[in-house]
Structures are given as structure tokens and as C-alpha cells.
PDB file of C-alpha atoms in Angstrom:
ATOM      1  CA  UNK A 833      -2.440  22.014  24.865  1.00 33.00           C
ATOM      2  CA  UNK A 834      -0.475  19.353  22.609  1.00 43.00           C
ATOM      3  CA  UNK A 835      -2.401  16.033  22.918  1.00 42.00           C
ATOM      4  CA  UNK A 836      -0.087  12.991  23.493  1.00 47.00           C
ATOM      5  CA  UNK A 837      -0.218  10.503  20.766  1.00 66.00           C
ATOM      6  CA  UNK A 838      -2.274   7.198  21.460  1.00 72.00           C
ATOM      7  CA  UNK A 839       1.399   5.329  20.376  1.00 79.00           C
ATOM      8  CA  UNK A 840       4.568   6.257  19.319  1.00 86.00           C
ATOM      9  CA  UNK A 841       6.090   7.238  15.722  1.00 86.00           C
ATOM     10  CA  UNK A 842       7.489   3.333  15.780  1.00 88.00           C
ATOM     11  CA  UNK A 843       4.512   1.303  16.496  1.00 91.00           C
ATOM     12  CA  UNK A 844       2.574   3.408  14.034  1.00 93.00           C
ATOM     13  CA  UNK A 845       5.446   2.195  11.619  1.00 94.00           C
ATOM     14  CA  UNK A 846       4.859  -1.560  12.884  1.00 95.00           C
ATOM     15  CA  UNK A 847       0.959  -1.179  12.154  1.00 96.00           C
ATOM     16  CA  UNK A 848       0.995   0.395   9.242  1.00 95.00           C
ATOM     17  CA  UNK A 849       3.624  -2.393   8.290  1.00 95.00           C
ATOM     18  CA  UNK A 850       1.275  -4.856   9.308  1.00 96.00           C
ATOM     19  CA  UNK A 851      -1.711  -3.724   7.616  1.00 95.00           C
ATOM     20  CA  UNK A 852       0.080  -3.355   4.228  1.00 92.00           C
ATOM     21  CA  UNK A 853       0.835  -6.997   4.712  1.00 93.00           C
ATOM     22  CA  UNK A 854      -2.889  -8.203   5.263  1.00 91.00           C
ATOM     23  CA  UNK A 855      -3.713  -5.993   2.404  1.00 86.00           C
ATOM     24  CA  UNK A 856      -1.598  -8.208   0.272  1.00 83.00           C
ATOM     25  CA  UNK A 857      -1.765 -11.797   1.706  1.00 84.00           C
ATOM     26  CA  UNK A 858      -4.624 -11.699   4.651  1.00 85.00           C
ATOM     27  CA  UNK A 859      -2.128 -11.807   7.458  1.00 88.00           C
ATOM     28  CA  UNK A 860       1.300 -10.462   7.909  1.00 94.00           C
ATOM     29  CA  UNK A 861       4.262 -13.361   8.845  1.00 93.00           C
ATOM     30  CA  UNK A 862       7.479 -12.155  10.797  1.00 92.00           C
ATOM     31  CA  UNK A 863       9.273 -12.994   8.566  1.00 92.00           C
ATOM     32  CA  UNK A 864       7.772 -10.358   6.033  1.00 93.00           C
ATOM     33  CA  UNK A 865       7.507  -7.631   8.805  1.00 94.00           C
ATOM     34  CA  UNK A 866      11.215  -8.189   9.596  1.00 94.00           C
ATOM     35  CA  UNK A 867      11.897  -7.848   5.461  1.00 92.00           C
ATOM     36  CA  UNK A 868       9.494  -4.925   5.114  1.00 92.00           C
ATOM     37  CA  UNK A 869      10.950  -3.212   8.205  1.00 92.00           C
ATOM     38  CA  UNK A 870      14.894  -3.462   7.477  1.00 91.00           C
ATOM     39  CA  UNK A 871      15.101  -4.973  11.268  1.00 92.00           C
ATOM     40  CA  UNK A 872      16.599  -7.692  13.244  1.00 93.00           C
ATOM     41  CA  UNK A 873      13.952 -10.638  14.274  1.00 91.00           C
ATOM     42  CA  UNK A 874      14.700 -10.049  17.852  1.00 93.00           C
ATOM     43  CA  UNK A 875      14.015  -6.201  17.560  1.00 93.00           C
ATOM     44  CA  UNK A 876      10.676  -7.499  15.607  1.00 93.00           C
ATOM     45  CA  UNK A 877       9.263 -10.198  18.431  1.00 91.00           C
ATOM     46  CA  UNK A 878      10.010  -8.035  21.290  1.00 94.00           C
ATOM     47  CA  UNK A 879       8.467  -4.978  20.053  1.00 94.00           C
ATOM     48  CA  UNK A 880       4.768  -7.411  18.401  1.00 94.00           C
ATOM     49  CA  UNK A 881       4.975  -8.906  22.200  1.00 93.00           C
ATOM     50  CA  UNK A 882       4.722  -4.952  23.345  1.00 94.00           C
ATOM     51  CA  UNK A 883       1.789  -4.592  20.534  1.00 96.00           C
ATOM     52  CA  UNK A 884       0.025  -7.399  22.281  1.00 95.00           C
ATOM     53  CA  UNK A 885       0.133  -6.408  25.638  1.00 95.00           C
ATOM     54  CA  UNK A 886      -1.435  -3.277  25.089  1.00 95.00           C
ATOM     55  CA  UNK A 887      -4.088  -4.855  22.574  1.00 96.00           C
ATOM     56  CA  UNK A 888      -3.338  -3.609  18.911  1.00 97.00           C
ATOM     57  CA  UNK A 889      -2.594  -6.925  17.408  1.00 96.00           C
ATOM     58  CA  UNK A 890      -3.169 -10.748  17.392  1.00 94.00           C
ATOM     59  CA  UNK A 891      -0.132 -13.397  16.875  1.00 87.00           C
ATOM     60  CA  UNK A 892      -0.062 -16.849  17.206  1.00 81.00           C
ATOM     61  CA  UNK A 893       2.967 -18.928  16.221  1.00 77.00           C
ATOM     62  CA  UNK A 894       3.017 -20.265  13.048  1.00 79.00           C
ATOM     63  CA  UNK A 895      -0.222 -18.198  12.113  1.00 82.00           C
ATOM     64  CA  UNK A 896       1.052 -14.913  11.520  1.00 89.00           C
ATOM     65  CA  UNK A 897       0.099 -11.145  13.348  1.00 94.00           C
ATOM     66  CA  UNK A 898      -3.339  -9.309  12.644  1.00 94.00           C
ATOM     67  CA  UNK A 899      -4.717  -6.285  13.357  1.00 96.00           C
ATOM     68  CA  UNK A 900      -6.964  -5.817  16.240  1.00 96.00           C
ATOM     69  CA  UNK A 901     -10.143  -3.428  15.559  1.00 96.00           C
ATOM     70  CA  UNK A 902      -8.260  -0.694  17.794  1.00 96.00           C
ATOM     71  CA  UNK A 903      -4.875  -1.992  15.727  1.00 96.00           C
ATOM     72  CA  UNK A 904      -6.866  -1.082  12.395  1.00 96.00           C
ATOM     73  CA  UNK A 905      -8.230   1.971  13.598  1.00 95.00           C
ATOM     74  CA  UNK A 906      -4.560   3.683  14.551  1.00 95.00           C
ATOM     75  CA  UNK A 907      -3.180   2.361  11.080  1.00 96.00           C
ATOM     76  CA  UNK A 908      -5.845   3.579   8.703  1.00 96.00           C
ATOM     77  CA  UNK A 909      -5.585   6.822  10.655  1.00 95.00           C
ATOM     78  CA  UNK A 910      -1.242   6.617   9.573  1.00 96.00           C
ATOM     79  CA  UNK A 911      -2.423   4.984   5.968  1.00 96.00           C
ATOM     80  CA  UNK A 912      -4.617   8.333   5.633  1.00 97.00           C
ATOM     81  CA  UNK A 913      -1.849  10.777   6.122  1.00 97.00           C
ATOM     82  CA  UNK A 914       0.440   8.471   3.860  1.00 97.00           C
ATOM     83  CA  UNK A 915      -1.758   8.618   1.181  1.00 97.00           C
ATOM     84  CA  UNK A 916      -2.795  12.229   1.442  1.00 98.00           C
ATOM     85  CA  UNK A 917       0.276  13.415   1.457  1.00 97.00           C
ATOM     86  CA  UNK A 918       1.451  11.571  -1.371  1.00 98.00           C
ATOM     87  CA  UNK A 919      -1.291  13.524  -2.767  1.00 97.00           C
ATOM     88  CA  UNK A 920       0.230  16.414  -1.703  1.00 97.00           C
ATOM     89  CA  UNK A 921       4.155  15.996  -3.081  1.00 98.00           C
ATOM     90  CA  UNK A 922       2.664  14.641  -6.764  1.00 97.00           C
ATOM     91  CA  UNK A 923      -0.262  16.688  -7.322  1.00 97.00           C
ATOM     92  CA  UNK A 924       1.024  20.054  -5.805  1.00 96.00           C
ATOM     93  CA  UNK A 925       4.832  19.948  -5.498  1.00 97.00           C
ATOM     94  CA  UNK A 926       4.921  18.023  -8.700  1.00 97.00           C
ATOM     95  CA  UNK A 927       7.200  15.005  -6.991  1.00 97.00           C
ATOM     96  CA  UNK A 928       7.995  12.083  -9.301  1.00 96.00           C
ATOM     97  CA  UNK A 929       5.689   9.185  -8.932  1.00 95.00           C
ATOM     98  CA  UNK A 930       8.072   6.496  -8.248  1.00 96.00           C
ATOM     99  CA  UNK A 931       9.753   9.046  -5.240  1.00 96.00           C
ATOM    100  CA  UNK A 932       6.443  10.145  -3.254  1.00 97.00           C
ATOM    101  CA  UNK A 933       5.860   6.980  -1.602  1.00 95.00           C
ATOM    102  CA  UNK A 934       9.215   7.336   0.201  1.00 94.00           C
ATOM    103  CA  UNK A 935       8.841  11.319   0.901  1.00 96.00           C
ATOM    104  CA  UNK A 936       5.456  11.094   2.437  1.00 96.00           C
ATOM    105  CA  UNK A 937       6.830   7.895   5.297  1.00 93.00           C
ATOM    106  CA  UNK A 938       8.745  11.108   6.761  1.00 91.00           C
ATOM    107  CA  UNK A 939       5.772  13.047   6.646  1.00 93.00           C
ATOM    108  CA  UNK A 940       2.839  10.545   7.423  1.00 93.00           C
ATOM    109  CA  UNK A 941       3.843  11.374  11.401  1.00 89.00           C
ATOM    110  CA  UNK A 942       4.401  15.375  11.069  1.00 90.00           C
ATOM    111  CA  UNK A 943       0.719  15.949  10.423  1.00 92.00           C
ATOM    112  CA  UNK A 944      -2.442  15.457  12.635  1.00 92.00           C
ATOM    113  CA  UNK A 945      -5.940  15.024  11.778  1.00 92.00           C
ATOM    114  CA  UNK A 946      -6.878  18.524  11.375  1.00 95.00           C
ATOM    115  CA  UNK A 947      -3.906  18.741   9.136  1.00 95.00           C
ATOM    116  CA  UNK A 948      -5.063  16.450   7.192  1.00 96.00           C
ATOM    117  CA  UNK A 949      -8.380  17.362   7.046  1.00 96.00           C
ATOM    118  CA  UNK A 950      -7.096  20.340   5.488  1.00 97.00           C
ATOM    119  CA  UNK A 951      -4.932  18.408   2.767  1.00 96.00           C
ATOM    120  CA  UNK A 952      -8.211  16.941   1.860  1.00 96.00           C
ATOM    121  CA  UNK A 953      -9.925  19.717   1.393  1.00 96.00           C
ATOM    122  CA  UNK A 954      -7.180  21.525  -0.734  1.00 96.00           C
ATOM    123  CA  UNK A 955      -6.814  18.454  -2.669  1.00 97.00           C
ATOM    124  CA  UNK A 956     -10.328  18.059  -3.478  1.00 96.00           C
ATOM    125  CA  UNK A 957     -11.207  15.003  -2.014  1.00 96.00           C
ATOM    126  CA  UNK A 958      -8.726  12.782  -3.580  1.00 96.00           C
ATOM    127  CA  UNK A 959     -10.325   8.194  -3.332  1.00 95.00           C
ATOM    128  CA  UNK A 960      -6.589   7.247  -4.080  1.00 97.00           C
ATOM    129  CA  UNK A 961      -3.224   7.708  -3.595  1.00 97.00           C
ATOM    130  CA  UNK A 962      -1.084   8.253  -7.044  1.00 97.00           C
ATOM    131  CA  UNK A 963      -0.660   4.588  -7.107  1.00 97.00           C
ATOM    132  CA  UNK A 964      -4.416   3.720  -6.707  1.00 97.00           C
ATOM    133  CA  UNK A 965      -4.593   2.479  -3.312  1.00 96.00           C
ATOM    134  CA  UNK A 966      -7.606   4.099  -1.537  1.00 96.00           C
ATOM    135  CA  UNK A 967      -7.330   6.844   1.234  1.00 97.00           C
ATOM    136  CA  UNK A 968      -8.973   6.008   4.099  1.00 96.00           C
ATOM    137  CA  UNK A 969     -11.622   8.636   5.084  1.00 95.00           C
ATOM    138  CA  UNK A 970     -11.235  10.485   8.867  1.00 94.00           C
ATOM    139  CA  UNK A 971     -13.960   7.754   9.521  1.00 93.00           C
ATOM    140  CA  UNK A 972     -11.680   5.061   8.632  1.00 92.00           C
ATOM    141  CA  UNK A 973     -14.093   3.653   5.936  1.00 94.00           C
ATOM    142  CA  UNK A 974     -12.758   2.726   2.400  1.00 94.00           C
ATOM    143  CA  UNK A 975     -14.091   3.226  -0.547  1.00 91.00           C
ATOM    144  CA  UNK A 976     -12.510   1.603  -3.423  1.00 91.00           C
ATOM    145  CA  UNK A 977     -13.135  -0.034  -6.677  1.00 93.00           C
ATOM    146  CA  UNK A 978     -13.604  -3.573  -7.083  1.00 94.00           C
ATOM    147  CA  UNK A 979     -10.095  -5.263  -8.506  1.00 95.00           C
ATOM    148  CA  UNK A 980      -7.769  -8.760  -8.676  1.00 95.00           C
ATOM    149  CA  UNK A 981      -4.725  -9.143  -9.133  1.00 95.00           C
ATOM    150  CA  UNK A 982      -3.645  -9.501 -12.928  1.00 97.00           C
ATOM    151  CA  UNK A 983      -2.524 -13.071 -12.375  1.00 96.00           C
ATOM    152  CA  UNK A 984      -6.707 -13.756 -12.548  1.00 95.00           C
ATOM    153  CA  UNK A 985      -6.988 -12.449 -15.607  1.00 96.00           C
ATOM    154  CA  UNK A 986      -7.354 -15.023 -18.393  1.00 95.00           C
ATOM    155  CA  UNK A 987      -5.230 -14.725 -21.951  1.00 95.00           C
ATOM    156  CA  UNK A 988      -6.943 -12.471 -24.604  1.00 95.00           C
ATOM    157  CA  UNK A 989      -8.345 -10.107 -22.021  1.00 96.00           C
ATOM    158  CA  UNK A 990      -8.125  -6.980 -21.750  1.00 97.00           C
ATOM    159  CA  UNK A 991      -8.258  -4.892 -18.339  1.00 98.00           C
ATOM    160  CA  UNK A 992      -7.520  -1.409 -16.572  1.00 98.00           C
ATOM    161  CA  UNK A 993      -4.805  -0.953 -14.166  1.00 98.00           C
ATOM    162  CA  UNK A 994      -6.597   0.360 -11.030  1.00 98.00           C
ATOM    163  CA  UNK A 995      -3.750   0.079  -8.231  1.00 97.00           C
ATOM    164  CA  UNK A 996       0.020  -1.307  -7.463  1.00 96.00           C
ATOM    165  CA  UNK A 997       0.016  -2.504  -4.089  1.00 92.00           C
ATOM    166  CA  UNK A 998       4.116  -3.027  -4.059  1.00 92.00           C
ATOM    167  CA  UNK A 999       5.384   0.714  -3.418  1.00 92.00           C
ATOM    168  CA  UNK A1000       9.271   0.275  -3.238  1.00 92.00           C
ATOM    169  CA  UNK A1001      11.023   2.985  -5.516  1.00 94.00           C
ATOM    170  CA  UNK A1002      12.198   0.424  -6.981  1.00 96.00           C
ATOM    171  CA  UNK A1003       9.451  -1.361  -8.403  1.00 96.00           C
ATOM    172  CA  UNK A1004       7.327   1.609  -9.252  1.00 97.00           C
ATOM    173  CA  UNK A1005      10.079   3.145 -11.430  1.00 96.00           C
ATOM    174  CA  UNK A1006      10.165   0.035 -13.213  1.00 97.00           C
ATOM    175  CA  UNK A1007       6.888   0.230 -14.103  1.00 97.00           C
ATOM    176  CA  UNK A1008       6.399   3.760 -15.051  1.00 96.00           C
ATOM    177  CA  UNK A1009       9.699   2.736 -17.498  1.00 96.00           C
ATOM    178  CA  UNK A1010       7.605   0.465 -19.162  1.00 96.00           C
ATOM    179  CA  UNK A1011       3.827   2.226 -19.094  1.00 96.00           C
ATOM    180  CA  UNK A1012       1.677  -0.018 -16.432  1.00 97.00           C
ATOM    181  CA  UNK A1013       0.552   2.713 -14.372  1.00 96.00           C
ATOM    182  CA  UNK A1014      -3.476   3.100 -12.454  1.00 97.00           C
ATOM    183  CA  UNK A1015      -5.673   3.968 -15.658  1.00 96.00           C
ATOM    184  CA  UNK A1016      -3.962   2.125 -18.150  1.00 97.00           C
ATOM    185  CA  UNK A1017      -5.273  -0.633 -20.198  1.00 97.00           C
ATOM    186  CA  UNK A1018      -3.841  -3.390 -21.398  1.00 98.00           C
ATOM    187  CA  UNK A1019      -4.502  -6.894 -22.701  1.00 97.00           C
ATOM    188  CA  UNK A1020      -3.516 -10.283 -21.158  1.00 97.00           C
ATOM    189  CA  UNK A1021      -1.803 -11.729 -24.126  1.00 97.00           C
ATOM    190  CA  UNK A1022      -0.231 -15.351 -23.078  1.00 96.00           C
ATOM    191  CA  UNK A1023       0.640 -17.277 -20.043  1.00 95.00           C
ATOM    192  CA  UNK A1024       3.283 -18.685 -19.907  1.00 92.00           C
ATOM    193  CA  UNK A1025       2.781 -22.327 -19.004  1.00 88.00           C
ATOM    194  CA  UNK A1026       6.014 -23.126 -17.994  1.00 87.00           C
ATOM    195  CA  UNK A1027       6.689 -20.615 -14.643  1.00 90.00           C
ATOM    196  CA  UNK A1028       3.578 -18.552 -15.057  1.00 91.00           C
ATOM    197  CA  UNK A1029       4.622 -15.397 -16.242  1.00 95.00           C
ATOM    198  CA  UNK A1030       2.589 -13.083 -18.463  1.00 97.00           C
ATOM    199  CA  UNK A1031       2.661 -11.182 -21.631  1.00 97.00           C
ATOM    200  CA  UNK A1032       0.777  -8.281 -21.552  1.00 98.00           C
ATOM    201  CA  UNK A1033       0.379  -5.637 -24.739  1.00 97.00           C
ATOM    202  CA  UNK A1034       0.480  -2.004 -24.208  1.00 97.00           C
ATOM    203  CA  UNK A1035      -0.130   0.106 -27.273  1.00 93.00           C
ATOM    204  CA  UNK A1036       1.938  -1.912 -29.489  1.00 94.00           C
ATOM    205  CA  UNK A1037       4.250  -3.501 -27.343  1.00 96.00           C
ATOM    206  CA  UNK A1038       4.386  -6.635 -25.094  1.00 97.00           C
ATOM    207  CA  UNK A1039       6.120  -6.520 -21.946  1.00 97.00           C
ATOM    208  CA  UNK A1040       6.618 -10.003 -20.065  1.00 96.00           C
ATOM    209  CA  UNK A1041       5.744  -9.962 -16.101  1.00 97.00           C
ATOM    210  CA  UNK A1042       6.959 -12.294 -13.861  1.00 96.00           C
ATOM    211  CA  UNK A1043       4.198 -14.194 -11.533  1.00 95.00           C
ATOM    212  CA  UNK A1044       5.479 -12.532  -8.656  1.00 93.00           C
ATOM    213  CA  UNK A1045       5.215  -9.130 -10.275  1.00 96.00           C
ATOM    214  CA  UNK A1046       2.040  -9.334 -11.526  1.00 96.00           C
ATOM    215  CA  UNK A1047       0.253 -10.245  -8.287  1.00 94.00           C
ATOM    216  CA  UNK A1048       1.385  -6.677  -6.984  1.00 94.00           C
ATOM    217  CA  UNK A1049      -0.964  -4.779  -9.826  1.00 97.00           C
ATOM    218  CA  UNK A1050      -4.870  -5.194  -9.447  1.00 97.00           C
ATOM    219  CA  UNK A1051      -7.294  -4.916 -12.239  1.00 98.00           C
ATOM    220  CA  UNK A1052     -10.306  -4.549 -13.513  1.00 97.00           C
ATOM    221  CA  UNK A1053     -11.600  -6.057 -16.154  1.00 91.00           C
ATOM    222  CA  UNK A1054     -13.031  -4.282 -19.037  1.00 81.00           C
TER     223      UNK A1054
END
């Protein structure tokens, strides 16, 4: 028999959604769910008041939304099948790395756990998606390496790309154009004092990031 999920296909979306947005800034504002989401604010309160009621998230005005431990739980389990199947599309069906991210949101919900037990174990164990963010295990821990964001890193450093945690088609086909991909090294060659921004050398070229850029690509230094 066909177990019933624990939620439906759109408040996995929501919580995934939401735990994206503490990954990158500790909490996740309506505001950036309603962005992140493509919907109206209305259709974004009513449906965080539903999350509430049944206990998956906390949100206070003016403080944001956060997971709840049972929140968490439900979204590593959708983060897991993300991830694995982005696996899946770049490592075995050879999709580009700037399309998989997109791909695997239809897929993330087509799969169970024993499904993706099985992508794990054809896969050979995979610790990150293509763009270096870690795949949670069926436990829900993580196990990832220690990185900041490159807007830490002081001028005539050098450091290794380890993940992107932006994964809009967009932005990740911008920086495959240009070379700043997990495992690459670069160096931290000025700041810029007047907005910020940052020139980084790869190989023999410089490529200038905006502040807002680089705080999407974590490091580590070397």
C-alpha cells in the first residue's frame, strides 16, 4: 500500500524554500520567500499561517520564519532528493551544470526514500551536489567542509571554491562562463574600497565580483 505523504508537493516547496534561506542569512524574511517563490504575498502569509498551525515553522513579525525541528526534518529529507538527483542528471545523463538545478525541482517529489537510497548507492555515495552544497544523509545529518563566503577573504589570498549557494540558471551559467566553479582556486587580488567589490585572478585572468555576488560562493582558504 502507497503511504500518504506527511505534506503536500507545495509545502515541501515552502520548506525547502525556507531552509535555503536560513542557509544563506540565518532566517528566511517574506519578503525573500515571496521573491524566491514567484508568488503573491497574500498566497505566501496564508499558506506560512497553515505551516504554523500544524507545527513546521516559527514566524514572528518583523523577525522572519524558521524551521521547526519537524520543519527541518521534512526539508532535508526534499534537500536530499534535490541534491541526489542533481547527481543523477550531471554525473549519469551528462546534464549541463548550470541546467540540473532546475531539472531535479521536478524530480525532487517523484522519488521516495528507497528511491533514493538507491541513487546513492549507484552514485557512490556522492557529500555534494555538483555545486558543492552537501547532501543530506537518510539520517538528516550533514557533513560538509568548513567554508566563508569569499567576501572574508582578505586581498593577496588565495582560496578553493568549495560551494555556490545561489542556484538560479542564471547565475551559475555566469560563472561556469568565467571559470569559478567548486574545486577551483583562485586568489583574492583587490578590494575595491569604494562599493566593495573584488578582483579575483584565475589562471591569468582577473574577473571583478560584485559584493553581492561574492557572498553566494564559499571558500576555503588555502
Amino acid at each position: 500500500m502507497k503511504m500518504k505523504k506527511e505534506v503536500s508537493i507545495a509545502m515541501e516547496e515552502y520548506l525547502e524554500c525556507i531552509y535555503r534561506l536560513e542557509e544563506k542569512y540565518g532566517t528566511a524574511k517574506t519578503s525573500d520567500i515571496v521573491k524566491s517563490l514567484g508568488l503573491s504575498a497574500g498566497t505566501i502569509t496564508n499558506t506560512l499561517k497553515r505551516l504554523k498551525r500544524r507545527g513546521l515553522i516559527m514566524h514572528r513579525p518583523y523577525e522572519g520564519v524558521k524551521l521547526t525541528d519537524k520543519g527541518r526534518r521534512i526539508a532535508l529529507e526534499v534537500i536530499r532528493r534535490h541534491r541526489l538527483s542533481e547527481r543523477l542528471l550531471s554525473d549519469v545523463l551528462n546534464q549541463e551544470w548550470d541546467k540540473v538545478h532546475e531539472t531535479a525541482c521536478m524530480l525532487e517529489h517523484s522519488i521516495n526514500e528507497e528511491v533514493a537510497r538507491l541513487l546513492e548507492k549507484i552514485l557512490k555515495e556522492p557529500r555534494t551536489c555538483p555545486h558543492g552544497n552537501p547532501i543530506p544523509a537518510e539520517n538528516g545529518m550533514i557533513i560538509e567542509e568548513k567554508s566563508t563566503p569569499l567576501t572574508s577573504i582578505m586581498s593577496g589570498k588565495q582560496c578553493r571554491i568549495v560551494k555556490v549557494v545561489e542556484e538560479s540558471s542564471d547565475f551559475l551559467r555566469y560563472l561556469k562562463k568565467i571559470g569559478l566553479m567548486p574545486g577551483t582556486t583562485i586568489e583574492v587580488v583587490e578590494i575595491e574600497p569604494y562599493d566593495g567589490s573584488i578582483i579575483v585572478k584565475l589562471g591569468s585572468r582577473n574577473h571583478v565580483l560584485s559584493r553581492s555576488i561574492a557572498s553566494l560562493i564559499q571558500v576555503a582558504q588555502e
